[in-house]
Every structure is written in structure tokens, then in C-alpha cells.
Amino acid sequence: MKITVFTFLILPILILSQQLAEAQTTRTMSFDASTNLMLEEFQSMLVLDGNEVKVEIRLGGEDAKPGVDRLEQGDVVLMMNGKRVNDIESLRELYSDLEKDAEIKIGVQRGNERFILTAIKGEVPEGGPRMVMSFDDEGDGEPPVIVPSLGILLVDLDEGVHIERVIPPLLSDELKPLEIEGYRIVSFNNEKPESAASLMEKIKTLSVGDSISFVFEKDGDEKTITFSKKKPKGNFSIQTEN
């Protein structure tokens, strides 16, 4: 059995490899951080939305870490430590200038309310903040396939294409309520997928606004959904190292 590790890096066009045992494989995903910033201390991913810095993704599940003021999806970040922020770059500079264990105070607007959230800056790994997830990769078959635009990881099994894992920071908003991890993809746009790789290619050829229709099945439970392809949250690339 092999353990495949995926590292999600939040930094500008920089791909970082992680030391693994000789028998393991690393696949690394990175994206252009000019419009994205992960504030791990507040368990949130921020994006530039027009002229506002907003929380795009909440990290860490439903429960915040003990003692942490966590941002909520849709929050607007107005300032950090008393200084106004209008874009991701200015926020990143303010964050980078802070030493480890320094207090972070951010001004937030949530609906009609404005308030201050605080946290203590942690130790940032070399190369920038990142999240790591792993899964069991058994046998000598085709490697799993990441579909970044939907936030799902696909594998080929005897009975078809399955969703091996969902990737919470990337998971499409439409798919989040369905809890489809482990489900088989019965059809994509009314066609049975031939393989994980071919399905990813078909999704990549769709334009923003094109219709996406899925039928999922697991142990007799069938789920159907149709939605429009959204604009990507970042520019993704994948590097594989043995």
C-alpha cells in the first residue's frame, strides 16, 4: 500500500516538494496567489472580489480551533492591525511583516455589523502556508485524477469512476451539500464516463456558464445535480514526483 500526499500551496506560482519515503509519491497543486490568501490563523481563504477582500472558503470544518476567532464565508476584511486593506497584496504585506507570536487584529464587516477579530500569528512553513491531505493508493493501476475546478479527486475502479476524495478548499459550492465522497459517477452530462482522466478532460473543455449534470450512486443511494460551470478560483497546475 502506498500513501499519496497532496499538498495545497498558497503562494505565487511556486511549487514545493515534500520529503517522503522512497515508496511514496507526491503530487503538488499550486495556484497564483495574486488574488488569493490563506489566513491559517483564522481558518479562512480570502479572495479579491471586485474592490473587496472577502472570505471565499472556511477551513477546518464546522468547528473552530479552541480560542480562535474564525472568519465566516462572505465576511469582508477591512483592515489589519489598524491599517486599511483594499487588495490581497496589501493584506499579504501586512501579514508577512508580522513576527511569529505577534497579535493579528483584523477589522471585519459581516452583513451590517463591524467588529475586530484577533489571533496569534503562527510559524509559517518555508514557502508559505499550505494544507496537506493523503489517501491510500493501492495497486499498480492508473493514479488518481484531480479535478481542481470542482474540488474532487477521481479514481478508476472495476465498476467505473469513483470520487475517491473531496478537497474541501476547492470543492464546488453546488457539490458541498451532497456529501459525495466514495460515490460512483453514473453519468456526466448524460454519458457514462469511460475513465477518470477522460472525464477530467471533458470538464476542462467546458466554458464558464456551460451546464454540468451529474448522477452519483453508492449502495443504492442515487443523487442527481445540474449546475453551471463557475469561473475557476485560481490558476492550478499539478506536478508529479516519484
Short mmCIF file of C-alpha atoms in Angstrom, two decimals:
data_model
loop_
_atom_site.label_atom_id
_atom_site.label_comp_id
_atom_site.label_asym_id
_atom_site.label_seq_id
_atom_site.Cartn_x
_atom_site.Cartn_y
_atom_site.Cartn_z
CA MET A 1 0.00 0.00 0.00
CA LYS A 2 1.25 3.46 -0.91
CA ILE A 3 0.28 6.73 0.71
CA THR A 4 -0.19 9.57 -1.75
CA VAL A 5 0.13 13.03 -0.28
CA PHE A 6 -1.41 16.14 -1.81
CA THR A 7 -0.04 19.48 -0.74
CA PHE A 8 -2.10 22.59 -1.45
CA LEU A 9 0.16 25.62 -1.55
CA ILE A 10 -0.98 29.18 -1.10
CA LEU A 11 1.79 31.16 -2.78
CA PRO A 12 2.60 32.85 -6.11
CA ILE A 13 3.45 30.32 -8.83
CA LEU A 14 5.72 28.33 -6.52
CA ILE A 15 5.67 24.54 -6.32
CA LEU A 16 7.10 22.95 -3.18
CA SER A 17 8.02 19.27 -2.90
CA GLN A 18 7.69 17.41 0.39
CA GLN A 19 10.19 14.78 1.63
CA LEU A 20 8.53 11.35 1.58
CA ALA A 21 9.58 7.75 1.97
CA GLU A 22 11.07 6.23 -1.18
CA ALA A 23 7.95 4.18 -1.91
CA GLN A 24 5.64 7.18 -1.78
CA THR A 25 4.52 9.63 -4.42
CA THR A 26 3.96 13.37 -4.12
CA ARG A 27 1.54 15.29 -6.29
CA THR A 28 1.62 19.00 -5.72
CA MET A 29 -1.01 21.58 -6.65
CA SER A 30 -0.28 25.29 -6.69
CA PHE A 31 -2.05 28.43 -7.81
CA ASP A 32 -1.40 32.07 -8.49
CA ALA A 33 -1.88 33.84 -5.17
CA SER A 34 -2.25 37.36 -6.60
CA THR A 35 -5.96 37.16 -5.84
CA ASN A 36 -5.88 34.56 -3.02
CA LEU A 37 -4.53 34.43 0.51
CA MET A 38 -4.91 31.80 3.20
CA LEU A 39 -5.01 33.08 6.78
CA GLU A 40 -4.46 29.84 8.62
CA GLU A 41 -4.78 31.58 11.99
CA PHE A 42 -8.39 32.47 11.14
CA GLN A 43 -9.03 29.19 9.24
CA SER A 44 -10.04 31.05 6.10
CA MET A 45 -9.17 31.51 2.43
CA LEU A 46 -9.51 35.10 1.18
CA VAL A 47 -10.09 36.30 -2.38
CA LEU A 48 -10.29 39.67 -4.10
CA ASP A 49 -13.92 40.22 -5.13
CA GLY A 50 -14.13 43.47 -7.07
CA ASN A 51 -12.75 46.06 -4.65
CA GLU A 52 -13.29 43.94 -1.53
CA VAL A 53 -11.25 41.28 0.21
CA LYS A 54 -13.73 38.54 1.08
CA VAL A 55 -13.71 35.14 2.72
CA GLU A 56 -14.19 32.61 -0.07
CA ILE A 57 -13.67 29.36 1.86
CA ARG A 58 -13.86 28.37 5.51
CA LEU A 59 -11.22 25.85 6.51
CA GLY A 60 -11.11 23.28 9.28
CA GLY A 61 -14.70 22.04 9.17
CA GLU A 62 -17.59 23.39 11.17
CA ASP A 63 -15.76 23.73 14.48
CA ALA A 64 -13.22 26.48 15.01
CA LYS A 65 -9.99 25.74 16.84
CA PRO A 66 -10.22 26.48 20.57
CA GLY A 67 -9.58 30.14 21.27
CA VAL A 68 -9.67 31.14 17.60
CA ASP A 69 -11.88 33.88 16.16
CA ARG A 70 -12.68 32.44 12.76
CA LEU A 71 -13.88 34.38 9.78
CA GLU A 72 -17.12 33.29 8.14
CA GLN A 73 -17.77 32.81 4.43
CA GLY A 74 -18.73 36.16 2.88
CA ASP A 75 -17.02 38.28 5.54
CA VAL A 76 -15.25 41.38 4.20
CA VAL A 77 -11.81 42.15 5.67
CA LEU A 78 -11.43 45.91 6.06
CA MET A 79 -8.11 46.29 7.87
CA MET A 80 -5.27 44.52 9.66
CA ASN A 81 -3.70 45.93 12.82
CA GLY A 82 -5.24 49.32 12.18
CA LYS A 83 -4.19 49.62 8.52
CA ARG A 84 -6.73 49.64 5.72
CA VAL A 85 -6.59 46.82 3.14
CA ASN A 86 -8.05 47.12 -0.36
CA ASP A 87 -6.45 44.16 -2.07
CA ILE A 88 -4.74 40.84 -1.41
CA GLU A 89 -1.23 42.20 -1.91
CA SER A 90 -1.55 44.88 0.75
CA LEU A 91 -3.02 42.34 3.17
CA ARG A 92 -0.23 39.89 2.41
CA GLU A 93 2.42 42.54 3.07
CA LEU A 94 0.91 43.42 6.44
CA TYR A 95 0.69 39.75 7.37
CA SER A 96 4.26 38.99 6.22
CA ASP A 97 5.68 41.88 8.25
CA LEU A 98 4.38 40.37 11.48
CA GLU A 99 6.72 38.19 13.52
CA LYS A 100 5.76 34.79 14.88
CA ASP A 101 3.61 35.08 18.04
CA ALA A 102 2.60 38.65 17.13
CA GLU A 103 -1.05 39.57 17.64
CA ILE A 104 -3.15 39.84 14.50
CA LYS A 105 -6.18 42.13 14.64
CA ILE A 106 -8.42 42.30 11.62
CA GLY A 107 -11.38 44.58 11.08
CA VAL A 108 -14.32 42.67 9.64
CA GLN A 109 -17.68 43.53 8.16
CA ARG A 110 -20.32 40.81 8.38
CA GLY A 111 -23.60 42.00 6.94
CA ASN A 112 -24.36 45.28 8.73
CA GLU A 113 -22.01 44.54 11.62
CA ARG A 114 -18.38 45.59 12.03
CA PHE A 115 -16.03 44.16 14.63
CA ILE A 116 -12.44 43.09 15.38
CA LEU A 117 -11.16 39.50 15.35
CA THR A 118 -7.84 38.55 16.94
CA ALA A 119 -5.36 35.69 16.65
CA ILE A 120 -1.68 34.98 17.28
CA LYS A 121 0.50 34.50 14.21
CA GLY A 122 1.86 31.01 13.94
CA GLU A 123 5.07 29.79 12.38
CA VAL A 124 4.70 29.92 8.61
CA PRO A 125 6.32 26.95 6.80
CA GLU A 126 9.08 27.67 4.31
CA GLY A 127 7.43 28.54 1.00
CA GLY A 128 4.21 29.75 2.59
CA PRO A 129 1.08 28.32 4.24
CA ARG A 130 -0.21 25.02 2.92
CA MET A 131 -2.64 22.23 3.64
CA VAL A 132 -1.79 18.54 3.29
CA MET A 133 -4.10 15.60 2.75
CA SER A 134 -3.31 11.97 2.00
CA PHE A 135 -5.12 8.85 0.89
CA ASP A 136 -4.37 5.17 0.39
CA ASP A 137 -3.21 4.40 -3.16
CA GLU A 138 -3.25 0.62 -3.59
CA GLY A 139 -2.14 -1.43 -6.55
CA ASP A 140 -0.45 -0.56 -9.82
CA GLY A 141 -3.42 0.96 -11.65
CA GLU A 142 -3.84 4.46 -13.01
CA PRO A 143 -3.08 7.24 -10.49
CA PRO A 144 -5.94 9.33 -9.11
CA VAL A 145 -7.03 12.39 -11.09
CA ILE A 146 -7.64 15.81 -9.52
CA VAL A 147 -10.41 17.99 -10.96
CA PRO A 148 -9.49 21.38 -9.43
CA SER A 149 -12.47 23.26 -10.86
CA LEU A 150 -14.85 21.00 -8.88
CA GLY A 151 -12.63 20.08 -5.95
CA ILE A 152 -12.87 16.32 -6.39
CA LEU A 153 -10.32 13.52 -6.75
CA LEU A 154 -11.29 10.67 -9.08
CA VAL A 155 -10.12 7.05 -9.33
CA ASP A 156 -10.85 4.22 -11.76
CA LEU A 157 -12.29 1.12 -10.16
CA ASP A 158 -13.66 -2.05 -11.79
CA GLU A 159 -17.21 -0.75 -11.71
CA GLY A 160 -16.44 2.74 -13.00
CA VAL A 161 -15.17 6.16 -11.99
CA HIS A 162 -15.42 6.93 -8.28
CA ILE A 163 -14.93 10.04 -6.16
CA GLU A 164 -12.02 8.95 -4.00
CA ARG A 165 -11.88 12.19 -2.02
CA VAL A 166 -13.33 15.66 -1.97
CA ILE A 167 -10.91 18.56 -1.47
CA PRO A 168 -12.68 20.96 0.91
CA PRO A 169 -10.79 24.16 -0.04
CA LEU A 170 -11.64 23.61 -3.71
CA LEU A 171 -14.97 21.77 -3.56
CA SER A 172 -17.65 23.33 -5.74
CA ASP A 173 -20.35 25.09 -3.70
CA GLU A 174 -23.03 23.10 -5.53
CA LEU A 175 -21.46 19.78 -4.55
CA LYS A 176 -20.82 20.57 -0.88
CA PRO A 177 -24.33 19.66 0.42
CA LEU A 178 -24.35 16.29 -1.38
CA GLU A 179 -21.60 14.51 0.60
CA ILE A 180 -20.49 12.54 -2.47
CA GLU A 181 -17.17 11.16 -1.23
CA GLY A 182 -16.96 7.48 -2.17
CA TYR A 183 -19.79 7.70 -4.72
CA ARG A 184 -19.62 6.29 -8.25
CA ILE A 185 -20.27 8.67 -11.14
CA VAL A 186 -23.09 7.05 -13.07
CA SER A 187 -23.21 9.76 -15.72
CA PHE A 188 -21.75 13.13 -16.64
CA ASN A 189 -23.89 15.23 -18.99
CA ASN A 190 -25.96 12.11 -19.75
CA GLU A 191 -22.93 9.98 -20.68
CA LYS A 192 -21.20 7.24 -18.69
CA PRO A 193 -17.59 8.30 -18.06
CA GLU A 194 -15.03 5.97 -19.62
CA SER A 195 -12.26 6.84 -17.19
CA ALA A 196 -11.25 9.41 -14.58
CA ALA A 197 -8.78 11.01 -16.99
CA SER A 198 -11.28 11.30 -19.86
CA LEU A 199 -13.89 12.78 -17.50
CA MET A 200 -11.44 15.43 -16.31
CA GLU A 201 -10.66 16.36 -19.93
CA LYS A 202 -14.35 16.75 -20.74
CA ILE A 203 -14.85 19.03 -17.75
CA LYS A 204 -11.82 21.11 -18.76
CA THR A 205 -13.26 21.69 -22.26
CA LEU A 206 -16.44 23.26 -20.85
CA SER A 207 -16.65 27.04 -20.79
CA VAL A 208 -17.78 29.13 -17.82
CA GLY A 209 -21.57 29.03 -17.77
CA ASP A 210 -21.87 25.67 -19.54
CA SER A 211 -24.18 23.13 -17.93
CA ILE A 212 -22.76 20.32 -15.77
CA SER A 213 -25.01 17.39 -14.92
CA PHE A 214 -24.02 14.51 -12.64
CA VAL A 215 -25.69 11.34 -11.40
CA PHE A 216 -23.91 9.76 -8.41
CA GLU A 217 -24.60 6.38 -6.79
CA LYS A 218 -23.45 4.49 -3.71
CA ASP A 219 -25.06 1.43 -2.14
CA GLY A 220 -28.32 2.10 -3.95
CA ASP A 221 -28.41 5.78 -2.95
CA GLU A 222 -28.59 7.93 -6.09
CA LYS A 223 -28.02 11.69 -6.22
CA THR A 224 -28.58 13.97 -9.20
CA ILE A 225 -27.46 17.56 -9.69
CA THR A 226 -27.24 20.09 -12.53
CA PHE A 227 -25.40 23.40 -12.30
CA SER A 228 -23.35 25.84 -14.38
CA LYS A 229 -19.57 25.76 -14.53
CA LYS A 230 -18.14 28.60 -12.47
CA LYS A 231 -15.08 30.74 -13.04
CA PRO A 232 -12.04 28.98 -11.51
CA LYS A 233 -10.94 30.15 -8.06
CA GLY A 234 -7.30 30.15 -9.11
CA ASN A 235 -4.81 29.03 -11.76
CA PHE A 236 -3.90 25.45 -10.92
CA SER A 237 -1.08 23.23 -12.00
CA ILE A 238 -0.14 19.72 -10.90
CA GLN A 239 3.36 18.29 -10.60
CA THR A 240 4.03 14.60 -10.01
CA GLU A 241 7.24 13.32 -8.45
CA ASN A 242 8.20 9.72 -7.68
#
